[in-house]
């Protein structure tokens, strides 16, 4: 524990989310009602198909896949039943031939040549079939040349036996070697976490491979299952949305030789853009994770699945590190695979954080500036007086200054040159030259045309359009406050003093 705090700081607290974790004490979680899942933790989909009607015949058209998909107990039952019926049927055919020819009554006559030697009842006919089918050939029972129907039945038996062996043995082999068993050695963390990574709110979960054999071309995908209602009123109970886990950057292609943490950055394109710690208590969703790859030893495609419901997503947690460097190799401690620890994480959604950042920005929009936030006034005017001053500005001057309702900080004339330049940044160049502060450099005060310091200001005003000359005082050499309200004129005069 001391080593953990030395590495991550005193503000971090270890939380073990697995019953087989590292043994840290934590209060027992409250029992909640079992959540109905679409995909179980082991990857099984909780979907049952009903009321198929006449569509059940489609299963017989693909009989091989139907047998492979059956459970093992049904596969073994069909396997034994098929061979038993086939053996009894073929043994009965040999017995019928011997019965029709009369071989059963004259089996012990040395001068009579039967169809099959030493077949005088049904058990002996069954033993002859087994010896022929299994190519045992004890030599006691055999077909004679006096029975052409026996030769035809022998050919039919060989063909039928090869078909049954190929079908059933192939079915059993495919079922035993199917890649579902390989998926048992692919692990997913029991919980997903949400915390900050690289300055962004990120949804994370962990995957691991227990075998030394690699998963070739491993790729991971995530689906968000959530019910919603369309603007037209249609209700979608299981709407599937894609969660980007690095498709654009190639991070979804995994080199799965050690446990990896899969990240989904929550941004404006994410379905979790408006998700906060408080809203998670009322939201209902399910995150389905699909890991696909090619098994290195068999070359077959393998798929492993799991899911996380909203109560399995931990806000403000991070996964415990499991990889350590030993002498000459890296060691993975799977006992800490599911363990997490708490980290400082803002409880707000990404949308709320962006709105708060926009409101606190000095270049905020006018509608956000009038939201009731009080700003300090340099000249001691009240909020009501500032609003009156703004509304009394002429419409043309409001258009010149940028907007009809600028923030108070931009309307107040600051005494410093930096604040004045910031406030007049949207004015035309000639008005900036007229309203510039005395004492700045010649180039900034008189513009780029090279006017001299002693030149009257009215000469610069004369270059303005007629409408702007009227606003600036008619080119009489005065300042631009001839038509301004008294309060704003007083503010402007203090600025030029």
CSV table of C-alpha atoms in Angstrom, one decimal:
chain,number,residue,atom,x,y,z
A,1,UNK,CA,0.0,0.0,0.0
A,2,UNK,CA,2.9,2.4,0.8
A,3,UNK,CA,4.4,1.6,-2.6
A,4,UNK,CA,1.1,2.4,-4.3
A,5,UNK,CA,0.8,5.8,-2.5
A,6,UNK,CA,4.4,6.5,-3.4
A,7,UNK,CA,3.7,5.9,-7.0
A,8,UNK,CA,0.2,7.5,-7.4
A,9,UNK,CA,0.0,10.0,-4.5
A,10,UNK,CA,-1.9,10.1,-1.2
A,11,UNK,CA,-5.1,11.2,-2.8
A,12,UNK,CA,-5.5,7.9,-4.6
A,13,UNK,CA,-7.4,5.0,-2.9
A,14,UNK,CA,-7.3,1.4,-4.0
A,15,UNK,CA,-10.6,-0.3,-4.6
A,16,UNK,CA,-10.8,-4.0,-5.4
A,17,UNK,CA,-13.8,-4.8,-7.6
A,18,UNK,CA,-13.3,-8.5,-7.8
A,19,UNK,CA,-14.1,-11.1,-5.2
A,20,UNK,CA,-10.8,-12.8,-6.0
A,21,UNK,CA,-8.8,-9.6,-6.0
A,22,UNK,CA,-5.9,-8.4,-3.9
A,23,UNK,CA,-7.8,-8.6,-0.6
A,24,UNK,CA,-8.3,-5.0,0.2
A,25,UNK,CA,-11.1,-4.4,2.6
A,26,UNK,CA,-14.2,-2.5,1.3
A,27,UNK,CA,-17.8,-2.3,2.4
A,28,UNK,CA,-20.2,-4.9,0.9
A,29,UNK,CA,-22.1,-3.4,-2.0
A,30,UNK,CA,-25.9,-3.1,-1.7
A,31,UNK,CA,-27.9,-5.8,-3.3
A,32,UNK,CA,-29.7,-4.5,-6.4
A,33,UNK,CA,-32.3,-6.0,-8.5
A,34,UNK,CA,-30.8,-8.2,-11.2
A,35,UNK,CA,-30.5,-6.4,-14.5
A,36,UNK,CA,-31.9,-8.0,-17.6
A,37,UNK,CA,-29.0,-8.2,-20.0
A,38,UNK,CA,-28.8,-8.6,-23.7
A,39,UNK,CA,-25.4,-10.3,-23.6
A,40,UNK,CA,-24.2,-12.2,-20.5
A,41,UNK,CA,-20.7,-11.7,-19.1
A,42,UNK,CA,-19.6,-15.0,-20.7
A,43,UNK,CA,-20.7,-13.8,-24.1
A,44,UNK,CA,-24.0,-15.7,-24.5
A,45,UNK,CA,-26.8,-13.7,-26.0
A,46,UNK,CA,-30.1,-13.8,-24.2
A,47,UNK,CA,-32.3,-14.1,-27.3
A,48,UNK,CA,-34.9,-16.8,-28.0
A,49,UNK,CA,-36.6,-17.1,-31.4
A,50,UNK,CA,-40.2,-18.0,-31.2
A,51,UNK,CA,-43.3,-18.4,-33.5
A,52,UNK,CA,-41.2,-19.4,-36.4
A,53,UNK,CA,-44.1,-21.2,-38.0
A,54,UNK,CA,-43.1,-22.9,-41.3
A,55,UNK,CA,-39.6,-21.3,-41.1
A,56,UNK,CA,-38.3,-24.3,-39.0
A,57,UNK,CA,-37.7,-26.2,-42.3
A,58,UNK,CA,-34.8,-23.8,-42.9
A,59,UNK,CA,-32.9,-25.6,-40.1
A,60,UNK,CA,-33.0,-28.9,-42.0
A,61,UNK,CA,-31.7,-27.3,-45.2
A,62,UNK,CA,-28.5,-26.6,-43.2
A,63,UNK,CA,-28.4,-29.9,-41.3
A,64,UNK,CA,-24.6,-29.9,-40.6
A,65,UNK,CA,-24.6,-26.4,-39.0
A,66,UNK,CA,-27.8,-27.4,-37.0
A,67,UNK,CA,-26.0,-30.4,-35.6
A,68,UNK,CA,-22.9,-28.4,-34.7
A,69,UNK,CA,-24.9,-25.8,-32.9
A,70,UNK,CA,-26.7,-28.4,-30.8
A,71,UNK,CA,-25.6,-29.0,-27.2
A,72,UNK,CA,-23.2,-31.9,-26.5
A,73,UNK,CA,-25.9,-34.1,-25.0
A,74,UNK,CA,-28.0,-33.9,-28.1
A,75,UNK,CA,-25.0,-34.4,-30.4
A,76,UNK,CA,-24.0,-37.6,-28.5
A,77,UNK,CA,-27.6,-38.9,-28.6
A,78,UNK,CA,-27.9,-38.3,-32.4
A,79,UNK,CA,-24.4,-39.9,-32.9
A,80,UNK,CA,-25.3,-43.1,-31.0
A,81,UNK,CA,-28.8,-43.3,-32.4
A,82,UNK,CA,-27.7,-42.9,-36.1
A,83,UNK,CA,-25.1,-45.7,-35.9
A,84,UNK,CA,-27.4,-48.0,-34.0
A,85,UNK,CA,-30.2,-47.5,-36.5
A,86,UNK,CA,-27.9,-47.9,-39.4
A,87,UNK,CA,-26.4,-51.1,-38.0
A,88,UNK,CA,-29.7,-52.7,-37.2
A,89,UNK,CA,-31.1,-51.8,-40.6
A,90,UNK,CA,-28.2,-53.3,-42.6
A,91,UNK,CA,-28.1,-56.4,-40.3
A,92,UNK,CA,-31.8,-56.9,-41.0
A,93,UNK,CA,-31.2,-56.6,-44.8
A,94,UNK,CA,-28.7,-59.5,-44.6
A,95,UNK,CA,-31.0,-61.5,-42.5
A,96,UNK,CA,-33.9,-60.9,-45.0
A,97,UNK,CA,-31.7,-62.2,-47.9
A,98,UNK,CA,-30.8,-65.3,-45.9
A,99,UNK,CA,-34.4,-65.9,-45.0
A,100,UNK,CA,-35.7,-65.5,-48.5
A,101,UNK,CA,-33.1,-67.8,-50.0
A,102,UNK,CA,-33.7,-70.4,-47.2
A,103,UNK,CA,-30.2,-70.2,-45.9
A,104,UNK,CA,-31.4,-70.2,-42.3
A,105,UNK,CA,-32.8,-73.8,-42.5
A,106,UNK,CA,-29.9,-75.2,-44.5
A,107,UNK,CA,-27.0,-73.4,-42.8
A,108,UNK,CA,-25.4,-76.7,-41.5
A,109,UNK,CA,-25.7,-78.5,-44.8
A,110,UNK,CA,-22.2,-79.0,-46.2
A,111,UNK,CA,-23.4,-79.6,-49.8
A,112,UNK,CA,-25.5,-76.4,-49.9
A,113,UNK,CA,-23.8,-73.0,-50.8
A,114,UNK,CA,-25.6,-70.2,-49.0
A,115,UNK,CA,-25.4,-66.4,-49.8
A,116,UNK,CA,-23.4,-65.7,-46.7
A,117,UNK,CA,-21.6,-68.6,-45.1
A,118,UNK,CA,-22.3,-69.4,-41.4
A,119,UNK,CA,-25.3,-67.0,-41.2
A,120,UNK,CA,-28.2,-68.9,-39.8
A,121,UNK,CA,-30.0,-66.3,-37.5
A,122,UNK,CA,-30.2,-62.6,-36.8
A,123,UNK,CA,-27.3,-62.3,-34.4
A,124,UNK,CA,-25.0,-64.0,-36.9
A,125,UNK,CA,-26.3,-61.6,-39.6
A,126,UNK,CA,-25.5,-58.7,-37.3
A,127,UNK,CA,-22.0,-60.0,-36.6
A,128,UNK,CA,-21.4,-60.3,-40.4
A,129,UNK,CA,-22.4,-56.7,-40.9
A,130,UNK,CA,-20.1,-55.5,-38.1
A,131,UNK,CA,-17.2,-57.5,-39.4
A,132,UNK,CA,-17.7,-56.1,-42.9
A,133,UNK,CA,-18.3,-52.5,-41.9
A,134,UNK,CA,-15.3,-52.4,-39.5
A,135,UNK,CA,-13.2,-54.4,-42.0
A,136,UNK,CA,-12.3,-56.8,-39.2
A,137,UNK,CA,-12.6,-59.9,-41.4
A,138,UNK,CA,-12.4,-62.9,-39.0
A,139,UNK,CA,-12.8,-65.2,-41.9
A,140,UNK,CA,-15.6,-67.3,-40.6
A,141,UNK,CA,-18.4,-65.5,-42.3
A,142,UNK,CA,-18.1,-64.4,-46.0
A,143,UNK,CA,-20.1,-63.8,-49.2
A,144,UNK,CA,-20.2,-66.5,-51.8
A,145,UNK,CA,-20.4,-66.1,-55.6
A,146,UNK,CA,-23.9,-67.7,-55.7
A,147,UNK,CA,-25.6,-64.5,-54.3
A,148,UNK,CA,-25.6,-61.5,-56.7
A,149,UNK,CA,-28.1,-59.7,-54.4
A,150,UNK,CA,-25.6,-60.0,-51.6
A,151,UNK,CA,-22.9,-58.4,-53.7
A,152,UNK,CA,-25.2,-55.4,-54.5
A,153,UNK,CA,-26.2,-55.1,-50.8
A,154,UNK,CA,-22.5,-55.1,-49.9
A,155,UNK,CA,-21.8,-52.2,-52.2
A,156,UNK,CA,-24.7,-50.2,-50.8
A,157,UNK,CA,-23.5,-50.9,-47.3
A,158,UNK,CA,-20.0,-49.6,-48.1
A,159,UNK,CA,-21.3,-46.4,-49.6
A,160,UNK,CA,-23.8,-45.7,-46.8
A,161,UNK,CA,-21.2,-46.4,-44.1
A,162,UNK,CA,-18.8,-44.0,-45.6
A,163,UNK,CA,-21.4,-41.2,-45.8
A,164,UNK,CA,-22.5,-41.8,-42.2
A,165,UNK,CA,-18.9,-41.8,-40.9
A,166,UNK,CA,-17.9,-38.7,-42.8
A,167,UNK,CA,-21.0,-36.8,-41.7
A,168,UNK,CA,-21.1,-37.7,-38.0
A,169,UNK,CA,-17.4,-37.9,-37.3
A,170,UNK,CA,-16.9,-34.6,-39.2
A,171,UNK,CA,-19.6,-33.0,-37.1
A,172,UNK,CA,-18.1,-34.2,-33.9
A,173,UNK,CA,-14.6,-33.0,-34.9
A,174,UNK,CA,-15.9,-29.5,-35.9
A,175,UNK,CA,-17.8,-29.2,-32.6
A,176,UNK,CA,-14.7,-30.2,-30.6
A,177,UNK,CA,-12.4,-27.9,-32.4
A,178,UNK,CA,-14.7,-24.9,-32.8
A,179,UNK,CA,-13.0,-21.6,-31.6
A,180,UNK,CA,-15.6,-21.0,-28.8
A,181,UNK,CA,-13.3,-22.8,-26.5
A,182,UNK,CA,-10.4,-20.5,-27.4
A,183,UNK,CA,-12.6,-17.6,-26.3
A,184,UNK,CA,-12.6,-19.1,-22.8
A,185,UNK,CA,-8.9,-18.0,-22.4
A,186,UNK,CA,-9.7,-14.4,-23.4
A,187,UNK,CA,-10.4,-12.2,-20.3
A,188,UNK,CA,-12.4,-9.0,-19.9
A,189,UNK,CA,-12.4,-6.9,-16.8
A,190,UNK,CA,-15.4,-7.2,-14.6
A,191,UNK,CA,-16.0,-3.5,-14.6
A,192,UNK,CA,-15.5,-0.6,-16.9
A,193,UNK,CA,-14.2,2.8,-15.5
A,194,UNK,CA,-14.6,6.4,-16.4
A,195,UNK,CA,-11.7,8.8,-15.6
A,196,UNK,CA,-9.4,11.4,-17.1
A,197,UNK,CA,-6.7,10.3,-19.5
A,198,UNK,CA,-4.6,12.8,-21.4
A,199,UNK,CA,-6.9,15.6,-20.3
A,200,UNK,CA,-10.0,14.0,-21.7
A,201,UNK,CA,-12.8,12.1,-20.0
A,202,UNK,CA,-12.4,8.5,-21.1
A,203,UNK,CA,-14.4,5.2,-20.8
A,204,UNK,CA,-11.9,2.3,-20.3
A,205,UNK,CA,-12.0,-1.4,-19.8
A,206,UNK,CA,-9.3,-4.1,-19.9
A,207,UNK,CA,-8.7,-7.2,-22.1
A,208,UNK,CA,-6.2,-10.0,-21.6
A,209,UNK,CA,-5.0,-13.2,-23.2
A,210,UNK,CA,-4.2,-16.1,-20.9
A,211,UNK,CA,-2.4,-18.3,-23.5
A,212,UNK,CA,1.0,-17.8,-24.9
A,213,UNK,CA,-0.3,-18.4,-28.5
A,214,UNK,CA,-1.2,-15.1,-30.1
A,215,UNK,CA,-4.5,-13.8,-31.6
A,216,UNK,CA,-3.6,-12.9,-35.2
A,217,UNK,CA,-5.3,-9.7,-36.5
A,218,UNK,CA,-7.1,-9.1,-33.2
A,219,UNK,CA,-9.7,-6.4,-33.5
A,220,UNK,CA,-12.1,-5.0,-30.9
A,221,UNK,CA,-15.5,-3.2,-31.4
A,222,UNK,CA,-18.0,-1.8,-28.9
A,223,UNK,CA,-21.8,-1.3,-29.2
A,224,UNK,CA,-24.0,0.8,-27.0
A,225,UNK,CA,-27.5,-0.8,-26.5
A,226,UNK,CA,-30.0,1.8,-25.3
A,227,UNK,CA,-33.7,2.3,-25.8
A,228,UNK,CA,-34.8,5.6,-27.4
A,229,UNK,CA,-37.7,7.2,-29.1
A,230,UNK,CA,-37.5,8.8,-32.4
A,231,UNK,CA,-38.9,12.3,-33.2
A,232,UNK,CA,-41.7,10.5,-35.1
A,233,UNK,CA,-42.7,8.6,-32.0
A,234,UNK,CA,-41.2,5.2,-32.8
A,235,UNK,CA,-39.8,3.4,-29.8
A,236,UNK,CA,-36.6,1.5,-30.3
A,237,UNK,CA,-36.0,-1.0,-27.4
A,238,UNK,CA,-32.5,-2.0,-28.4
A,239,UNK,CA,-31.0,0.7,-30.5
A,240,UNK,CA,-27.3,0.0,-31.3
A,241,UNK,CA,-24.8,2.8,-31.4
A,242,UNK,CA,-21.1,2.5,-32.3
A,243,UNK,CA,-18.5,3.4,-29.7
A,244,UNK,CA,-15.3,4.6,-31.2
A,245,UNK,CA,-12.4,2.7,-29.6
A,246,UNK,CA,-9.7,3.9,-32.0
A,247,UNK,CA,-11.1,3.0,-35.4
A,248,UNK,CA,-9.9,6.3,-36.9
A,249,UNK,CA,-6.4,6.0,-35.4
A,250,UNK,CA,-6.0,2.2,-35.8
A,251,UNK,CA,-6.0,1.6,-32.0
A,252,UNK,CA,-8.7,-1.0,-32.4
A,253,UNK,CA,-6.1,-3.3,-34.0
A,254,UNK,CA,-4.6,-5.1,-31.0
A,255,UNK,CA,-1.3,-6.7,-30.3
A,256,UNK,CA,-2.7,-8.9,-27.5
A,257,UNK,CA,0.4,-10.4,-25.9
A,258,UNK,CA,-0.3,-8.7,-22.5
A,259,UNK,CA,-3.4,-7.1,-20.9
A,260,UNK,CA,-4.4,-3.9,-22.7
A,261,UNK,CA,-6.7,-1.1,-21.6
A,262,UNK,CA,-9.2,-0.1,-24.3
A,263,UNK,CA,-10.2,3.5,-24.3
A,264,UNK,CA,-13.2,5.4,-25.7
A,265,UNK,CA,-12.7,9.2,-25.6
A,266,UNK,CA,-16.0,10.9,-24.6
A,267,UNK,CA,-16.3,13.9,-26.9
A,268,UNK,CA,-19.1,15.7,-28.9
A,269,UNK,CA,-19.4,12.6,-31.2
A,270,UNK,CA,-19.7,10.1,-28.3
A,271,UNK,CA,-23.1,8.9,-27.1
A,272,UNK,CA,-21.9,9.6,-23.6
A,273,UNK,CA,-21.4,13.3,-24.3
A,274,UNK,CA,-24.2,14.3,-21.8
A,275,UNK,CA,-23.4,11.5,-19.3
A,276,UNK,CA,-22.4,12.7,-15.8
A,277,UNK,CA,-21.9,10.9,-12.5
A,278,UNK,CA,-25.4,11.9,-11.3
A,279,UNK,CA,-27.2,10.9,-14.6
A,280,UNK,CA,-25.6,7.4,-14.4
A,281,UNK,CA,-27.9,6.7,-11.5
A,282,UNK,CA,-31.0,7.0,-13.7
A,283,UNK,CA,-29.6,5.9,-17.1
A,284,UNK,CA,-30.1,2.4,-18.4
A,285,UNK,CA,-27.7,1.1,-21.1
A,286,UNK,CA,-25.5,-1.8,-21.9
A,287,UNK,CA,-22.1,-1.8,-23.6
A,288,UNK,CA,-21.4,-4.9,-25.6
A,289,UNK,CA,-17.7,-5.6,-26.3
A,290,UNK,CA,-16.7,-7.9,-29.2
A,291,UNK,CA,-13.2,-9.1,-29.6
A,292,UNK,CA,-12.4,-11.0,-32.9
A,293,UNK,CA,-9.2,-12.6,-34.1
A,294,UNK,CA,-7.6,-15.6,-35.8
A,295,UNK,CA,-6.4,-18.4,-33.6
A,296,UNK,CA,-2.7,-18.9,-34.3
A,297,UNK,CA,-2.7,-22.7,-33.9
A,298,UNK,CA,-5.7,-23.6,-35.9
A,299,UNK,CA,-6.2,-20.6,-38.3
A,300,UNK,CA,-9.9,-20.3,-37.3
A,301,UNK,CA,-11.7,-17.1,-36.5
A,302,UNK,CA,-12.5,-16.6,-32.9
A,303,UNK,CA,-14.9,-14.2,-31.3
A,304,UNK,CA,-15.2,-13.4,-27.6
A,305,UNK,CA,-18.0,-11.2,-26.2
A,306,UNK,CA,-18.9,-9.5,-22.9
A,307,UNK,CA,-21.1,-6.6,-21.7
A,308,UNK,CA,-21.2,-3.9,-19.1
A,309,UNK,CA,-24.4,-2.5,-17.7
A,310,UNK,CA,-24.6,1.0,-16.1
A,311,UNK,CA,-24.1,-0.4,-12.6
A,312,UNK,CA,-20.8,-2.0,-13.8
A,313,UNK,CA,-19.3,1.3,-14.9
A,314,UNK,CA,-17.3,2.9,-12.1
A,315,UNK,CA,-17.0,6.7,-12.3
A,316,UNK,CA,-13.7,8.2,-11.1
A,317,UNK,CA,-11.7,4.9,-11.1
A,318,UNK,CA,-8.6,3.6,-12.9
A,319,UNK,CA,-7.2,0.1,-13.4
A,320,UNK,CA,-4.4,-1.2,-11.2
A,321,UNK,CA,-1.2,-1.8,-13.1
A,322,UNK,CA,-0.5,-5.5,-13.7
A,323,UNK,CA,2.8,-5.5,-15.6
A,324,UNK,CA,6.2,-5.4,-13.9
A,325,UNK,CA,9.7,-5.7,-15.2
A,326,UNK,CA,11.6,-8.7,-13.9
A,327,UNK,CA,15.1,-10.0,-14.8
A,328,UNK,CA,14.9,-10.4,-18.5
A,329,UNK,CA,11.2,-10.6,-19.0
A,330,UNK,CA,7.9,-8.8,-18.2
A,331,UNK,CA,5.6,-10.4,-15.6
A,332,UNK,CA,1.8,-10.1,-15.7
A,333,UNK,CA,0.0,-10.3,-12.4
A,334,UNK,CA,-3.5,-11.5,-13.2
A,335,UNK,CA,-4.6,-11.3,-9.5
A,336,UNK,CA,-4.8,-7.5,-10.0
A,337,UNK,CA,-6.5,-7.8,-13.4
A,338,UNK,CA,-9.9,-6.6,-12.2
A,339,UNK,CA,-8.7,-4.3,-9.4
A,340,UNK,CA,-9.3,-0.5,-9.6
A,341,UNK,CA,-8.5,2.5,-7.5
A,342,UNK,CA,-10.2,5.9,-7.2
A,343,UNK,CA,-8.7,9.0,-8.9
A,344,UNK,CA,-9.8,12.6,-8.8
A,345,UNK,CA,-12.4,13.0,-11.6
A,346,UNK,CA,-14.9,15.8,-12.2
A,347,UNK,CA,-18.5,14.5,-11.7
A,348,UNK,CA,-19.8,16.6,-14.6
A,349,UNK,CA,-20.4,15.5,-18.2
A,350,UNK,CA,-18.3,16.7,-21.1
A,351,UNK,CA,-21.1,18.9,-22.2
A,352,UNK,CA,-21.3,20.6,-18.8
A,353,UNK,CA,-17.6,21.1,-18.7
A,354,UNK,CA,-17.5,22.7,-22.1
A,355,UNK,CA,-20.3,25.1,-21.2
A,356,UNK,CA,-18.6,26.0,-17.9
A,357,UNK,CA,-15.4,26.7,-19.8
A,358,UNK,CA,-17.2,28.8,-22.4
A,359,UNK,CA,-18.9,30.9,-19.6
A,360,UNK,CA,-15.6,31.5,-17.8
A,361,UNK,CA,-13.8,32.5,-21.0
A,362,UNK,CA,-13.2,36.3,-21.5
A,363,UNK,CA,-14.3,36.2,-25.1
A,364,UNK,CA,-17.8,34.8,-24.3
A,365,UNK,CA,-20.9,35.3,-26.3
A,366,UNK,CA,-23.3,38.1,-25.3
A,367,UNK,CA,-26.1,35.7,-24.4
A,368,UNK,CA,-23.8,33.9,-21.9
A,369,UNK,CA,-22.5,37.2,-20.4
A,370,UNK,CA,-26.1,38.2,-19.4
A,371,UNK,CA,-26.7,35.0,-17.4
A,372,UNK,CA,-26.5,36.8,-14.0
A,373,UNK,CA,-22.7,36.6,-13.4
A,374,UNK,CA,-21.4,39.8,-11.7
A,375,UNK,CA,-18.2,41.4,-12.9
A,376,UNK,CA,-16.1,44.0,-11.1
A,377,UNK,CA,-16.3,47.6,-12.5
A,378,UNK,CA,-13.3,49.7,-12.7
A,379,UNK,CA,-15.1,53.0,-12.5
A,380,UNK,CA,-17.6,51.9,-9.8
A,381,UNK,CA,-20.8,52.0,-11.9
A,382,UNK,CA,-23.7,49.8,-11.0
A,383,UNK,CA,-25.0,47.0,-13.2
A,384,UNK,CA,-28.2,49.0,-14.0
A,385,UNK,CA,-26.2,52.0,-15.1
A,386,UNK,CA,-24.0,49.9,-17.3
A,387,UNK,CA,-27.1,48.4,-19.1
A,388,UNK,CA,-28.5,51.9,-19.6
A,389,UNK,CA,-25.3,53.2,-21.0
A,390,UNK,CA,-25.2,50.2,-23.5
A,391,UNK,CA,-28.7,50.7,-24.6
A,392,UNK,CA,-28.3,54.5,-25.1
A,393,UNK,CA,-25.5,54.0,-27.7
A,394,UNK,CA,-26.5,55.0,-31.2
A,395,UNK,CA,-27.2,52.0,-33.4
A,396,UNK,CA,-24.5,52.9,-35.9
A,397,UNK,CA,-21.9,53.1,-33.2
A,398,UNK,CA,-23.1,49.7,-31.8
A,399,UNK,CA,-22.6,48.3,-35.3
A,400,UNK,CA,-19.1,49.7,-35.4
A,401,UNK,CA,-18.1,48.3,-32.0
A,402,UNK,CA,-19.2,44.8,-33.1
A,403,UNK,CA,-22.5,43.9,-31.6
A,404,UNK,CA,-25.6,45.5,-30.1
A,405,UNK,CA,-25.0,44.1,-26.6
A,406,UNK,CA,-21.3,43.9,-25.8
A,407,UNK,CA,-20.2,42.7,-22.4
A,408,UNK,CA,-19.6,45.4,-19.7
A,409,UNK,CA,-15.9,44.8,-19.7
A,410,UNK,CA,-15.7,45.7,-23.3
A,411,UNK,CA,-17.9,48.8,-22.9
A,412,UNK,CA,-16.0,50.3,-20.0
A,413,UNK,CA,-13.0,52.3,-21.2
A,414,UNK,CA,-10.0,51.0,-19.3
A,415,UNK,CA,-7.2,53.3,-18.1
A,416,UNK,CA,-4.4,51.0,-19.3
A,417,UNK,CA,-3.2,50.9,-22.9
A,418,UNK,CA,-3.5,47.1,-23.2
A,419,UNK,CA,-7.2,47.0,-22.1
A,420,UNK,CA,-8.0,49.9,-24.4
A,421,UNK,CA,-6.4,48.1,-27.4
A,422,UNK,CA,-8.3,45.0,-26.5
A,423,UNK,CA,-11.6,46.9,-26.3
A,424,UNK,CA,-11.0,48.7,-29.6
A,425,UNK,CA,-9.8,45.7,-31.5
A,426,UNK,CA,-13.0,45.4,-33.6
A,427,UNK,CA,-13.0,49.1,-34.6
A,428,UNK,CA,-11.9,50.3,-38.1
A,429,UNK,CA,-8.3,51.3,-38.4
A,430,UNK,CA,-9.1,55.0,-38.7
A,431,UNK,CA,-11.3,55.0,-35.6
A,432,UNK,CA,-8.6,53.2,-33.7
A,433,UNK,CA,-6.2,56.0,-34.8
A,434,UNK,CA,-8.6,58.6,-33.6
A,435,UNK,CA,-9.3,56.9,-30.2
A,436,UNK,CA,-5.7,55.8,-29.5
A,437,UNK,CA,-4.2,56.7,-26.2
A,438,UNK,CA,-1.7,59.5,-26.0
A,439,UNK,CA,1.8,58.4,-25.3
A,440,UNK,CA,2.0,55.3,-27.5
A,441,UNK,CA,4.4,55.0,-30.4
A,442,UNK,CA,4.0,57.1,-33.5
A,443,UNK,CA,3.2,54.1,-35.7
A,444,UNK,CA,0.5,52.8,-33.4
A,445,UNK,CA,-1.1,56.3,-32.9
A,446,UNK,CA,-1.2,57.6,-36.4
A,447,UNK,CA,-1.5,54.3,-38.4
A,448,UNK,CA,0.5,53.0,-41.4
A,449,UNK,CA,0.2,56.2,-43.6
A,450,UNK,CA,3.0,58.0,-41.8
A,451,UNK,CA,1.1,60.9,-40.2
A,452,UNK,CA,3.2,63.2,-38.1
A,453,UNK,CA,2.7,63.7,-34.3
A,454,UNK,CA,1.8,67.4,-34.6
A,455,UNK,CA,-0.9,66.9,-37.3
A,456,UNK,CA,-4.4,67.7,-36.1
A,457,UNK,CA,-6.8,64.9,-35.5
A,458,UNK,CA,-9.4,66.5,-37.7
A,459,UNK,CA,-7.2,65.8,-40.7
A,460,UNK,CA,-7.5,62.1,-39.9
A,461,UNK,CA,-11.2,62.5,-39.4
A,462,UNK,CA,-11.6,64.2,-42.8
A,463,UNK,CA,-10.5,60.9,-44.4
A,464,UNK,CA,-13.4,59.0,-42.9
A,465,UNK,CA,-16.7,58.4,-44.7
A,466,UNK,CA,-19.4,61.1,-44.1
A,467,UNK,CA,-21.4,59.0,-41.8
A,468,UNK,CA,-18.4,58.2,-39.6
A,469,UNK,CA,-17.3,61.9,-39.7
A,470,UNK,CA,-20.7,62.8,-38.3
A,471,UNK,CA,-20.3,60.3,-35.5
A,472,UNK,CA,-16.7,61.4,-34.9
A,473,UNK,CA,-17.7,65.1,-34.4
A,474,UNK,CA,-17.9,66.4,-38.0
A,475,UNK,CA,-14.1,66.6,-38.4
A,476,UNK,CA,-13.8,69.7,-36.0
A,477,UNK,CA,-10.9,68.3,-34.2
A,478,UNK,CA,-12.9,67.1,-31.3
A,479,UNK,CA,-13.3,63.6,-30.1
A,480,UNK,CA,-15.9,61.2,-31.1
A,481,UNK,CA,-18.1,61.7,-28.0
A,482,UNK,CA,-20.2,64.6,-29.4
A,483,UNK,CA,-23.2,62.4,-29.8
A,484,UNK,CA,-22.5,60.0,-27.0
A,485,UNK,CA,-24.7,59.8,-23.8
A,486,UNK,CA,-23.4,61.9,-20.8
A,487,UNK,CA,-22.3,58.9,-18.8
A,488,UNK,CA,-20.4,57.4,-21.6
A,489,UNK,CA,-19.0,60.8,-22.5
A,490,UNK,CA,-17.7,61.2,-19.0
A,491,UNK,CA,-16.1,57.7,-19.1
A,492,UNK,CA,-14.4,58.6,-22.4
A,493,UNK,CA,-13.2,61.9,-21.1
A,494,UNK,CA,-11.6,60.2,-18.1
A,495,UNK,CA,-9.8,57.9,-20.5
A,496,UNK,CA,-8.3,60.8,-22.5
A,497,UNK,CA,-7.3,62.7,-19.3
